[in-house]
Amino acid sequence: MIAPAGTVRGRIQVPGDKSISHRYAILSALADGRSTIANYAPGADCQSTLACLAALGVMVERPAGPDGRVGITGRGLGGLVPPAAPLDCGNSGTTLRLMAGVLAAHPFDATLFGDASLSRRPMRRVMVPLSEMGARFEAAPGDRPPVLIHGARLRPIHYRPDVPSAQVKSAVLLAGLQTEGTTAVTEPASTRDHTERALDAFGIPPQVAGRTISVQGGRRLVAQDLTVPGDLSSAAFPAVAAAALAGSDVTIDGVGLNPSRAAILDLLRRFGAVVDAQVTTVRHGEPVGHIRVRHGALEPVEVRPDEVPDVIDELPVLAALATFGGGLTVGGAGELRVKESDRISALVGGLRAMGADADERPDGFTIRPTRPLAGGVVDAHGDHRLAMAFAIAALGATGPTTIAGAEVVAVSYPSFFDDLDRLRA
Ligand code: S3P
């Protein structure tokens, strides 16, 4: 149950970046030697990736305390061993799509499956290019998980996906590493580039020319000692709370500021917030620094279709911000319907249940800030980012809000409710 808040103030750190953690774990598993990963994302999603790798014969040492480093002893390119049982990806779409790319290139059968939410996620987007490379797939109706992968010796391709998706790009590049030749992906719009930066850190710099990224197959990856920056997508929740509530001032330290993820900062400014962001260091190619967010009078904002890929994960919390004032219109965001939940209908439905004036369209939504929310009872729909977005919206309601299924925040940000409580001033 979330009580309304007057102001949020203070300084926090958020958990390690989920996207980067998955990539460091997978590349460590394909490398020669023992890698270590500090500040590995503590959420369930990145634990699913570790569990899958362990089931494929990778030695994974999990840290004893919160400050510990994950240790991963790689099996070398093409060195994974057949799993004894289907591989459980839990709630994690990134585990599912990236591991499909890795497994497609191993000459054995493996099945990937997950929870009820993951079982609704489309797999065709990775099955098409990986089949073209030579793997075979058997999936549930509608090309959903569980997916049985018949891995094979792959051939390189030049793939042009029709959806902008970092997961699809990464699946193809990971498969491409395990071919003899050059594999390229030309994206319809740029997406987060953590795979490219991580490959460089492991000694295999990809070639980047505009929206085309190519990797050279057959080159060995070198084990690394890595540190994951804080997750800017998790930082977006306290940042939005600060933008929303008058008199607020929140600083988030040690957070990743990769430009392909940082569009949220400009959007907060467009809403009227005062945002300072400072890169203080670059680790393994990833810029890291702090952000400070203060409230300002809220303005109406429109997110255009071409802006969507860069803020895809932050749209739910931006919708929450719009309920405090300003309002928000989002178009060209049909991809939201195939995330951990249908993030258009579940988001709009939840905010309306709290008293918002909101409408959905096939590829977007509109939030009109006509009155403060009342609060009430909402369902997280098994979606971590919806649970957190509703919690932020609830801070501005006139009464309390109960979020059913709120424990799902553990997927990406287990300490979310504690951090939010600490910031209440
Ligand atoms: C991710 C890519 C995005 C994003 C997801 C994480 C990644 O998904 O929504 O939370 O780590 O590559 P898509 O590739 O489906 O856009």
CSV table of C-alpha atoms and ligand atoms in Angstrom, one decimal:
chain,number,residue,atom,x,y,z
A,1,MET,CA,0.0,0.0,0.0
A,2,ILE,CA,1.4,3.4,-1.1
A,3,ALA,CA,0.5,6.5,0.9
A,4,PRO,CA,0.6,9.9,-0.8
A,5,ALA,CA,3.9,11.9,-0.4
A,6,GLY,CA,4.5,15.6,-0.2
A,7,THR,CA,8.1,15.7,-1.3
A,8,VAL,CA,11.0,13.3,-2.0
A,9,ARG,CA,14.6,14.3,-1.2
A,10,GLY,CA,17.9,12.6,-0.8
A,11,ARG,CA,20.7,10.7,-2.4
A,12,ILE,CA,20.5,7.0,-3.5
A,13,GLN,CA,22.1,4.4,-5.7
A,14,VAL,CA,20.0,2.0,-7.8
A,15,PRO,CA,20.8,-1.7,-8.6
A,16,GLY,CA,23.1,-2.7,-11.4
A,17,ASP,CA,21.9,-2.3,-15.0
A,18,LYS,CA,19.8,-5.3,-16.1
A,19,SER,CA,20.7,-5.0,-19.8
A,20,ILE,CA,24.4,-4.8,-19.2
A,21,SER,CA,24.4,-7.5,-16.6
A,22,HIS,CA,22.9,-10.1,-19.0
A,23,ARG,CA,25.5,-9.2,-21.7
A,24,TYR,CA,28.5,-9.4,-19.3
A,25,ALA,CA,27.3,-12.7,-18.0
A,26,ILE,CA,26.8,-14.2,-21.5
A,27,LEU,CA,30.0,-12.9,-23.0
A,28,SER,CA,31.9,-14.1,-19.9
A,29,ALA,CA,30.4,-17.6,-20.5
A,30,LEU,CA,31.7,-17.6,-24.1
A,31,ALA,CA,35.1,-16.2,-23.1
A,32,ASP,CA,38.3,-18.1,-22.2
A,33,GLY,CA,39.2,-17.7,-18.5
A,34,ARG,CA,37.4,-16.5,-15.4
A,35,SER,CA,35.6,-13.1,-15.5
A,36,THR,CA,34.3,-11.3,-12.5
A,37,ILE,CA,31.3,-8.9,-12.5
A,38,ALA,CA,30.8,-6.4,-9.7
A,39,ASN,CA,27.4,-4.8,-9.0
A,40,TYR,CA,25.7,-7.5,-11.0
A,41,ALA,CA,21.9,-6.8,-11.2
A,42,PRO,CA,20.3,-8.4,-8.2
A,43,GLY,CA,16.8,-8.8,-9.8
A,44,ALA,CA,15.3,-12.1,-10.8
A,45,ASP,CA,15.8,-11.5,-14.5
A,46,CYS,CA,19.6,-11.5,-14.4
A,47,GLN,CA,19.6,-14.5,-12.0
A,48,SER,CA,17.7,-16.4,-14.7
A,49,THR,CA,20.6,-15.7,-17.1
A,50,LEU,CA,23.1,-17.1,-14.6
A,51,ALA,CA,21.0,-20.2,-14.0
A,52,CYS,CA,20.7,-20.9,-17.7
A,53,LEU,CA,24.5,-20.5,-18.1
A,54,ALA,CA,25.1,-22.8,-15.1
A,55,ALA,CA,22.8,-25.4,-16.7
A,56,LEU,CA,25.0,-25.2,-19.9
A,57,GLY,CA,28.1,-26.2,-18.0
A,58,VAL,CA,29.4,-22.8,-17.1
A,59,MET,CA,30.9,-22.4,-13.6
A,60,VAL,CA,29.0,-19.6,-11.9
A,61,GLU,CA,30.1,-18.3,-8.5
A,62,ARG,CA,27.4,-16.1,-6.9
A,63,PRO,CA,28.5,-13.5,-4.4
A,64,ALA,CA,27.8,-14.0,-0.7
A,65,GLY,CA,26.9,-10.4,0.1
A,66,PRO,CA,25.5,-7.4,-1.8
A,67,ASP,CA,29.0,-6.1,-2.5
A,68,GLY,CA,30.3,-9.4,-3.9
A,69,ARG,CA,31.3,-10.1,-7.4
A,70,VAL,CA,29.8,-12.8,-9.6
A,71,GLY,CA,32.5,-15.1,-10.9
A,72,ILE,CA,32.0,-16.8,-14.3
A,73,THR,CA,34.5,-19.2,-15.8
A,74,GLY,CA,33.9,-19.2,-19.5
A,75,ARG,CA,33.8,-22.4,-21.7
A,76,GLY,CA,35.2,-20.6,-24.7
A,77,LEU,CA,33.4,-19.9,-28.0
A,78,GLY,CA,31.2,-22.9,-28.9
A,79,GLY,CA,32.0,-24.7,-25.6
A,80,LEU,CA,28.6,-24.9,-23.9
A,81,VAL,CA,27.4,-28.4,-23.1
A,82,PRO,CA,23.9,-29.8,-23.7
A,83,PRO,CA,21.5,-29.0,-20.8
A,84,ALA,CA,20.0,-31.9,-18.9
A,85,ALA,CA,16.6,-30.2,-18.7
A,86,PRO,CA,14.7,-27.2,-20.3
A,87,LEU,CA,16.2,-23.8,-19.5
A,88,ASP,CA,14.0,-21.6,-17.3
A,89,CYS,CA,14.2,-17.9,-18.4
A,90,GLY,CA,11.7,-16.9,-15.7
A,91,ASN,CA,10.2,-13.5,-16.6
A,92,SER,CA,13.2,-12.4,-18.7
A,93,GLY,CA,12.7,-11.6,-22.4
A,94,THR,CA,16.3,-10.6,-22.7
A,95,THR,CA,17.5,-14.0,-21.4
A,96,LEU,CA,15.1,-15.7,-23.8
A,97,ARG,CA,16.2,-13.8,-26.9
A,98,LEU,CA,19.9,-13.5,-26.2
A,99,MET,CA,20.3,-17.2,-25.2
A,100,ALA,CA,18.4,-18.2,-28.4
A,101,GLY,CA,21.3,-16.5,-30.3
A,102,VAL,CA,23.9,-18.3,-28.3
A,103,LEU,CA,22.3,-21.7,-28.4
A,104,ALA,CA,21.5,-21.5,-32.2
A,105,ALA,CA,25.2,-21.9,-32.8
A,106,HIS,CA,25.7,-24.9,-30.5
A,107,PRO,CA,25.2,-28.3,-32.2
A,108,PHE,CA,22.7,-29.7,-29.7
A,109,ASP,CA,19.0,-29.4,-28.8
A,110,ALA,CA,17.9,-27.0,-26.0
A,111,THR,CA,14.5,-25.7,-24.9
A,112,LEU,CA,13.9,-22.2,-23.5
A,113,PHE,CA,10.8,-21.5,-21.4
A,114,GLY,CA,9.5,-19.1,-18.8
A,115,ASP,CA,6.6,-17.9,-16.7
A,116,ALA,CA,3.1,-17.1,-17.9
A,117,SER,CA,4.1,-13.6,-19.0
A,118,LEU,CA,7.2,-14.8,-20.9
A,119,SER,CA,5.1,-17.5,-22.6
A,120,ARG,CA,3.2,-14.7,-24.4
A,121,ARG,CA,6.3,-13.0,-25.8
A,122,PRO,CA,6.9,-13.2,-29.5
A,123,MET,CA,9.9,-15.3,-30.6
A,124,ARG,CA,9.5,-15.1,-34.4
A,125,ARG,CA,11.7,-12.0,-34.4
A,126,VAL,CA,14.7,-14.0,-33.4
A,127,MET,CA,13.6,-17.3,-35.0
A,128,VAL,CA,13.6,-15.7,-38.5
A,129,PRO,CA,17.2,-14.5,-38.6
A,130,LEU,CA,18.6,-17.5,-36.7
A,131,SER,CA,16.8,-19.9,-39.0
A,132,GLU,CA,18.3,-18.0,-41.9
A,133,MET,CA,21.7,-18.7,-40.3
A,134,GLY,CA,21.0,-22.4,-40.2
A,135,ALA,CA,19.4,-23.2,-36.8
A,136,ARG,CA,15.9,-24.9,-36.6
A,137,PHE,CA,13.2,-24.0,-34.1
A,138,GLU,CA,10.0,-25.6,-32.8
A,139,ALA,CA,7.8,-23.1,-30.8
A,140,ALA,CA,4.3,-23.1,-29.3
A,141,PRO,CA,1.5,-21.7,-31.5
A,142,GLY,CA,2.0,-18.1,-32.5
A,143,ASP,CA,5.8,-18.6,-32.3
A,144,ARG,CA,5.8,-18.2,-28.5
A,145,PRO,CA,7.8,-20.1,-25.8
A,146,PRO,CA,8.6,-22.8,-25.0
A,147,VAL,CA,11.0,-22.9,-27.9
A,148,LEU,CA,13.0,-25.9,-28.8
A,149,ILE,CA,16.2,-24.9,-30.6
A,150,HIS,CA,18.1,-27.4,-32.8
A,151,GLY,CA,21.5,-25.7,-32.9
A,152,ALA,CA,23.8,-26.0,-35.9
A,153,ARG,CA,26.9,-24.8,-37.5
A,154,LEU,CA,25.8,-21.3,-38.6
A,155,ARG,CA,26.5,-19.2,-41.6
A,156,PRO,CA,26.9,-15.4,-41.4
A,157,ILE,CA,24.1,-13.2,-42.7
A,158,HIS,CA,23.3,-9.5,-43.1
A,159,TYR,CA,20.0,-9.0,-41.3
A,160,ARG,CA,17.5,-6.1,-41.5
A,161,PRO,CA,15.0,-6.5,-38.7
A,162,ASP,CA,11.7,-4.7,-39.2
A,163,VAL,CA,11.3,-3.9,-35.5
A,164,PRO,CA,13.9,-1.8,-33.7
A,165,SER,CA,15.0,-4.3,-30.9
A,166,ALA,CA,18.2,-4.5,-29.1
A,167,GLN,CA,17.4,-8.0,-28.1
A,168,VAL,CA,17.0,-9.1,-31.8
A,169,LYS,CA,20.2,-7.2,-32.8
A,170,SER,CA,22.1,-8.9,-29.9
A,171,ALA,CA,20.8,-12.4,-30.6
A,172,VAL,CA,22.0,-12.1,-34.2
A,173,LEU,CA,25.4,-10.7,-33.2
A,174,LEU,CA,25.9,-13.3,-30.5
A,175,ALA,CA,25.1,-16.0,-33.1
A,176,GLY,CA,27.4,-14.2,-35.6
A,177,LEU,CA,30.4,-14.5,-33.2
A,178,GLN,CA,30.1,-18.2,-33.6
A,179,THR,CA,30.3,-18.3,-37.4
A,180,GLU,CA,33.2,-18.1,-39.8
A,181,GLY,CA,32.7,-14.7,-41.5
A,182,THR,CA,31.1,-11.4,-40.9
A,183,THR,CA,27.5,-11.0,-39.6
A,184,ALA,CA,25.8,-7.7,-39.9
A,185,VAL,CA,22.6,-6.2,-38.6
A,186,THR,CA,21.1,-3.0,-40.1
A,187,GLU,CA,18.5,-1.6,-37.6
A,188,PRO,CA,15.4,0.3,-38.7
A,189,ALA,CA,16.1,2.7,-35.8
A,190,SER,CA,19.0,2.7,-33.4
A,191,THR,CA,18.6,0.8,-30.1
A,192,ARG,CA,20.6,0.5,-27.0
A,193,ASP,CA,24.2,-0.4,-27.9
A,194,HIS,CA,25.4,-2.3,-24.8
A,195,THR,CA,26.2,-5.4,-26.8
A,196,GLU,CA,28.5,-3.5,-29.1
A,197,ARG,CA,30.3,-1.8,-26.1
A,198,ALA,CA,30.6,-5.1,-24.2
A,199,LEU,CA,32.0,-6.9,-27.3
A,200,ASP,CA,34.6,-4.2,-27.5
A,201,ALA,CA,35.4,-4.7,-23.8
A,202,PHE,CA,35.9,-8.4,-24.4
A,203,GLY,CA,38.4,-7.7,-27.2
A,204,ILE,CA,36.1,-8.1,-30.2
A,205,PRO,CA,35.3,-4.5,-31.4
A,206,PRO,CA,32.3,-4.6,-33.8
A,207,GLN,CA,32.3,-2.4,-36.8
A,208,VAL,CA,29.6,0.3,-36.6
A,209,ALA,CA,28.6,2.3,-39.7
A,210,GLY,CA,25.4,4.3,-39.2
A,211,ARG,CA,22.7,1.8,-38.2
A,212,THR,CA,24.7,-1.2,-39.5
A,213,ILE,CA,26.7,-3.2,-36.9
A,214,SER,CA,29.0,-6.1,-38.0
A,215,VAL,CA,30.9,-8.7,-36.0
A,216,GLN,CA,33.7,-10.9,-37.2
A,217,GLY,CA,33.1,-14.6,-36.2
A,218,GLY,CA,35.5,-17.1,-34.8
A,219,ARG,CA,37.5,-14.7,-32.6
A,220,ARG,CA,38.2,-15.7,-29.0
A,221,LEU,CA,36.8,-13.5,-26.2
A,222,VAL,CA,39.1,-12.6,-23.4
A,223,ALA,CA,37.9,-12.9,-19.8
A,224,GLN,CA,37.4,-9.5,-18.0
A,225,ASP,CA,37.0,-8.0,-14.5
A,226,LEU,CA,33.9,-5.9,-14.9
A,227,THR,CA,31.7,-3.5,-13.0
A,228,VAL,CA,28.1,-2.8,-13.9
A,229,PRO,CA,26.8,0.7,-13.6
A,230,GLY,CA,23.5,1.5,-11.9
A,231,ASP,CA,20.4,1.0,-14.0
A,232,LEU,CA,19.1,4.3,-15.5
A,233,SER,CA,15.8,2.6,-16.2
A,234,SER,CA,15.5,1.9,-12.4
A,235,ALA,CA,16.7,5.4,-11.6
A,236,ALA,CA,13.8,6.7,-13.7
A,237,PHE,CA,11.4,5.9,-10.9
A,238,PRO,CA,12.9,8.0,-8.1
A,239,ALA,CA,13.8,10.6,-10.8
A,240,VAL,CA,10.2,10.9,-11.8
A,241,ALA,CA,9.1,11.1,-8.2
A,242,ALA,CA,11.4,14.1,-7.8
A,243,ALA,CA,10.1,15.7,-11.1
A,244,ALA,CA,6.5,15.2,-10.0
A,245,LEU,CA,6.4,16.5,-6.4
A,246,ALA,CA,7.0,20.2,-5.6
A,247,GLY,CA,10.1,20.9,-3.5
A,248,SER,CA,11.7,17.6,-4.4
A,249,ASP,CA,15.5,17.1,-5.0
A,250,VAL,CA,16.9,13.7,-5.6
A,251,THR,CA,20.4,12.6,-6.6
A,252,ILE,CA,21.2,9.2,-8.0
A,253,ASP,CA,24.9,8.2,-7.9
A,254,GLY,CA,26.8,5.7,-10.0
A,255,VAL,CA,24.3,5.4,-12.7
A,256,GLY,CA,24.8,4.4,-16.4
A,257,LEU,CA,24.5,7.4,-18.7
A,258,ASN,CA,24.9,5.6,-22.1
A,259,PRO,CA,23.4,8.0,-24.7
A,260,SER,CA,21.3,5.2,-26.1
A,261,ARG,CA,19.5,5.0,-22.7
A,262,ALA,CA,19.6,8.6,-21.6
A,263,ALA,CA,16.6,10.0,-23.6
A,264,ILE,CA,14.6,9.8,-20.4
A,265,LEU,CA,16.7,12.8,-19.0
A,266,ASP,CA,15.6,15.0,-21.9
A,267,LEU,CA,12.0,14.0,-21.6
A,268,LEU,CA,12.1,14.9,-17.9
A,269,ARG,CA,13.4,18.3,-18.9
A,270,ARG,CA,10.6,18.6,-21.5
A,271,PHE,CA,8.1,17.9,-18.7
A,272,GLY,CA,9.6,20.9,-16.8
A,273,ALA,CA,12.0,19.2,-14.4
A,274,VAL,CA,15.4,20.6,-13.6
A,275,VAL,CA,17.9,17.8,-14.5
A,276,ASP,CA,21.6,17.8,-14.0
A,277,ALA,CA,23.5,14.8,-15.4
A,278,GLN,CA,27.3,14.5,-15.1
A,279,VAL,CA,29.4,11.7,-16.5
A,280,THR,CA,32.3,11.1,-14.0
A,281,THR,CA,33.9,8.0,-15.5
A,282,VAL,CA,33.7,5.6,-18.4
A,283,ARG,CA,34.0,1.9,-17.5
A,284,HIS,CA,34.4,-0.8,-20.2
A,285,GLY,CA,33.0,1.7,-22.7
A,286,GLU,CA,30.0,2.6,-20.6
A,287,PRO,CA,29.7,6.2,-19.3
A,288,VAL,CA,28.8,6.4,-15.6
A,289,GLY,CA,27.9,9.4,-13.4
A,290,HIS,CA,25.2,11.0,-11.3
A,291,ILE,CA,21.9,12.7,-12.0
A,292,ARG,CA,20.1,15.2,-9.9
A,293,VAL,CA,16.5,15.9,-10.5
A,294,ARG,CA,14.4,18.7,-9.1
A,295,HIS,CA,10.7,19.5,-9.5
A,296,GLY,CA,9.6,22.2,-11.9
A,297,ALA,CA,6.1,23.3,-13.2
A,298,LEU,CA,4.9,20.5,-15.4
A,299,GLU,CA,4.3,21.0,-19.1
A,300,PRO,CA,2.4,18.8,-21.7
A,301,VAL,CA,4.7,16.4,-23.6
A,302,GLU,CA,4.4,14.4,-26.8
A,303,VAL,CA,6.6,11.4,-27.4
A,304,ARG,CA,6.9,11.0,-31.2
A,305,PRO,CA,7.2,7.5,-32.8
A,306,ASP,CA,10.9,8.0,-33.7
A,307,GLU,CA,11.6,8.8,-30.0
A,308,VAL,CA,10.0,5.6,-28.7
A,309,PRO,CA,12.9,3.0,-29.0
A,310,ASP,CA,15.1,5.2,-26.8
A,311,VAL,CA,12.6,5.4,-23.9
A,312,ILE,CA,10.6,2.2,-24.4
A,313,ASP,CA,11.1,1.0,-20.8
A,314,GLU,CA,10.4,4.4,-19.3
A,315,LEU,CA,7.1,5.1,-20.9
A,316,PRO,CA,5.1,3.6,-18.0
A,317,VAL,CA,6.7,5.9,-15.5
A,318,LEU,CA,6.4,8.9,-17.8
A,319,ALA,CA,2.7,8.2,-17.9
A,320,ALA,CA,2.7,8.3,-14.1
A,321,LEU,CA,4.5,11.6,-14.2
A,322,ALA,CA,1.8,13.0,-16.6
A,323,THR,CA,-0.9,12.4,-14.0
A,324,PHE,CA,0.7,15.0,-11.8
A,325,GLY,CA,0.3,17.7,-14.5
A,326,GLY,CA,1.2,18.4,-18.1
A,327,GLY,CA,-0.2,15.3,-19.7
A,328,LEU,CA,1.4,12.9,-22.2
A,329,THR,CA,0.6,11.7,-25.7
A,330,VAL,CA,2.6,8.7,-27.0
A,331,GLY,CA,2.4,7.3,-30.6
A,332,GLY,CA,4.2,4.6,-32.5
A,333,ALA,CA,4.6,2.5,-29.4
A,334,GLY,CA,2.8,-0.8,-30.4
A,335,GLU,CA,5.9,-2.7,-29.0
A,336,LEU,CA,4.6,-1.9,-25.5
A,337,ARG,CA,1.8,-4.4,-26.1
A,338,VAL,CA,4.4,-7.3,-26.2
A,339,LYS,CA,6.4,-6.4,-23.1
A,340,GLU,CA,6.1,-8.1,-19.7
A,341,SER,CA,2.4,-7.2,-19.9
A,342,ASP,CA,0.3,-5.4,-22.5
A,343,ARG,CA,1.8,-2.2,-21.3
A,344,ILE,CA,-0.7,0.0,-23.1
A,345,SER,CA,-4.0,-1.5,-21.8
A,346,ALA,CA,-2.6,-2.5,-18.4
A,347,LEU,CA,-1.1,0.9,-17.8
A,348,VAL,CA,-4.1,2.9,-19.0
A,349,GLY,CA,-6.4,0.6,-17.1
A,350,GLY,CA,-4.5,0.9,-13.9
A,351,LEU,CA,-4.1,4.7,-14.0
A,352,ARG,CA,-7.8,5.0,-14.8
A,353,ALA,CA,-8.6,2.8,-11.8
A,354,MET,CA,-6.7,5.4,-9.7
A,355,GLY,CA,-8.8,8.2,-11.2
A,356,ALA,CA,-6.7,9.3,-14.2
A,357,ASP,CA,-8.3,10.6,-17.4
A,358,ALA,CA,-6.5,8.4,-20.0
A,359,ASP,CA,-7.2,6.7,-23.3
A,360,GLU,CA,-5.5,3.9,-25.2
A,361,ARG,CA,-4.9,3.6,-28.9
A,362,PRO,CA,-3.5,0.5,-30.8
A,363,ASP,CA,0.0,2.0,-30.8
A,364,GLY,CA,-0.1,4.5,-27.9
A,365,PHE,CA,-2.0,6.4,-25.2
A,366,THR,CA,-2.9,9.8,-23.9
A,367,ILE,CA,-3.0,11.0,-20.3
A,368,ARG,CA,-4.8,14.2,-19.5
A,369,PRO,CA,-4.0,15.8,-16.2
A,370,THR,CA,-7.4,17.0,-15.3
A,371,ARG,CA,-7.4,16.4,-11.6
A,372,PRO,CA,-5.3,14.7,-8.9
A,373,LEU,CA,-5.7,10.9,-8.7
A,374,ALA,CA,-7.9,9.5,-6.0
A,375,GLY,CA,-5.8,6.3,-5.4
A,376,GLY,CA,-7.5,2.9,-5.1
A,377,VAL,CA,-6.7,-0.7,-6.0
A,378,VAL,CA,-4.6,-1.6,-9.1
A,379,ASP,CA,-3.1,-4.8,-10.4
A,380,ALA,CA,0.6,-5.0,-11.4
A,381,HIS,CA,-0.3,-7.5,-14.1
A,382,GLY,CA,2.9,-9.4,-13.3
A,383,ASP,CA,4.9,-6.5,-14.7
A,384,HIS,CA,7.7,-5.0,-12.6
A,385,ARG,CA,7.7,-1.6,-14.4
A,386,LEU,CA,3.9,-1.2,-14.1
A,387,ALA,CA,4.1,-2.0,-10.3
A,388,MET,CA,6.7,0.8,-9.9
A,389,ALA,CA,4.9,3.2,-12.2
A,390,PHE,CA,1.7,2.8,-10.3
A,391,ALA,CA,3.6,3.4,-7.0
A,392,ILE,CA,5.0,6.7,-8.3
A,393,ALA,CA,1.6,7.8,-9.5
A,394,ALA,CA,0.2,6.9,-6.1
A,395,LEU,CA,2.5,9.5,-4.4
A,396,GLY,CA,0.4,12.2,-5.9
A,397,ALA,CA,-3.1,10.7,-5.1
A,398,THR,CA,-5.4,12.2,-2.5
A,399,GLY,CA,-5.8,8.7,-0.8
A,400,PRO,CA,-3.8,5.5,-0.5
A,401,THR,CA,-3.2,3.0,-3.4
A,402,THR,CA,-3.0,-0.8,-3.1
A,403,ILE,CA,-1.0,-2.5,-5.8
A,404,ALA,CA,-1.8,-6.2,-6.1
A,405,GLY,CA,1.1,-8.3,-7.1
A,406,ALA,CA,3.6,-5.6,-6.2
A,407,GLU,CA,6.3,-8.2,-5.2
A,408,VAL,CA,7.0,-8.4,-9.0
A,409,VAL,CA,9.4,-5.4,-8.5
A,410,ALA,CA,11.9,-8.1,-7.6
A,411,VAL,CA,12.4,-8.8,-11.3
A,412,SER,CA,14.5,-5.7,-11.7
A,413,TYR,CA,14.6,-3.6,-8.5
A,414,PRO,CA,14.2,-5.7,-5.3
A,415,SER,CA,14.8,-2.7,-3.0
A,416,PHE,CA,12.4,-0.3,-4.8
A,417,PHE,CA,9.9,0.1,-2.0
A,418,ASP,CA,12.6,0.6,0.7
A,419,ASP,CA,14.4,3.2,-1.5
A,420,LEU,CA,11.1,5.0,-2.1
A,421,ASP,CA,10.4,5.1,1.6
A,422,ARG,CA,13.8,6.5,2.4
A,423,LEU,CA,13.3,9.4,0.0
A,424,ARG,CA,10.1,10.6,1.6
A,425,ALA,CA,10.8,13.9,3.2
B,1,S3P,C1,16.4,-4.9,-23.8
B,1,S3P,C2,15.9,-4.4,-24.9
B,1,S3P,C3,14.5,-3.8,-25.0
B,1,S3P,C4,14.0,-3.5,-23.6
B,1,S3P,C5,14.3,-4.5,-22.6
B,1,S3P,C6,15.8,-4.8,-22.5
B,1,S3P,C7,17.8,-5.4,-23.9
B,1,S3P,O1,13.6,-4.8,-25.5
B,1,S3P,O2,12.6,-3.2,-23.6
B,1,S3P,O3,13.8,-4.2,-21.3
B,1,S3P,O4,18.5,-5.6,-22.8
B,1,S3P,O5,18.3,-5.7,-25.0
B,1,S3P,P1,13.4,-5.0,-27.1
B,1,S3P,O6,14.7,-5.5,-27.7
B,1,S3P,O7,12.3,-6.0,-27.3
B,1,S3P,O8,13.0,-3.6,-27.6
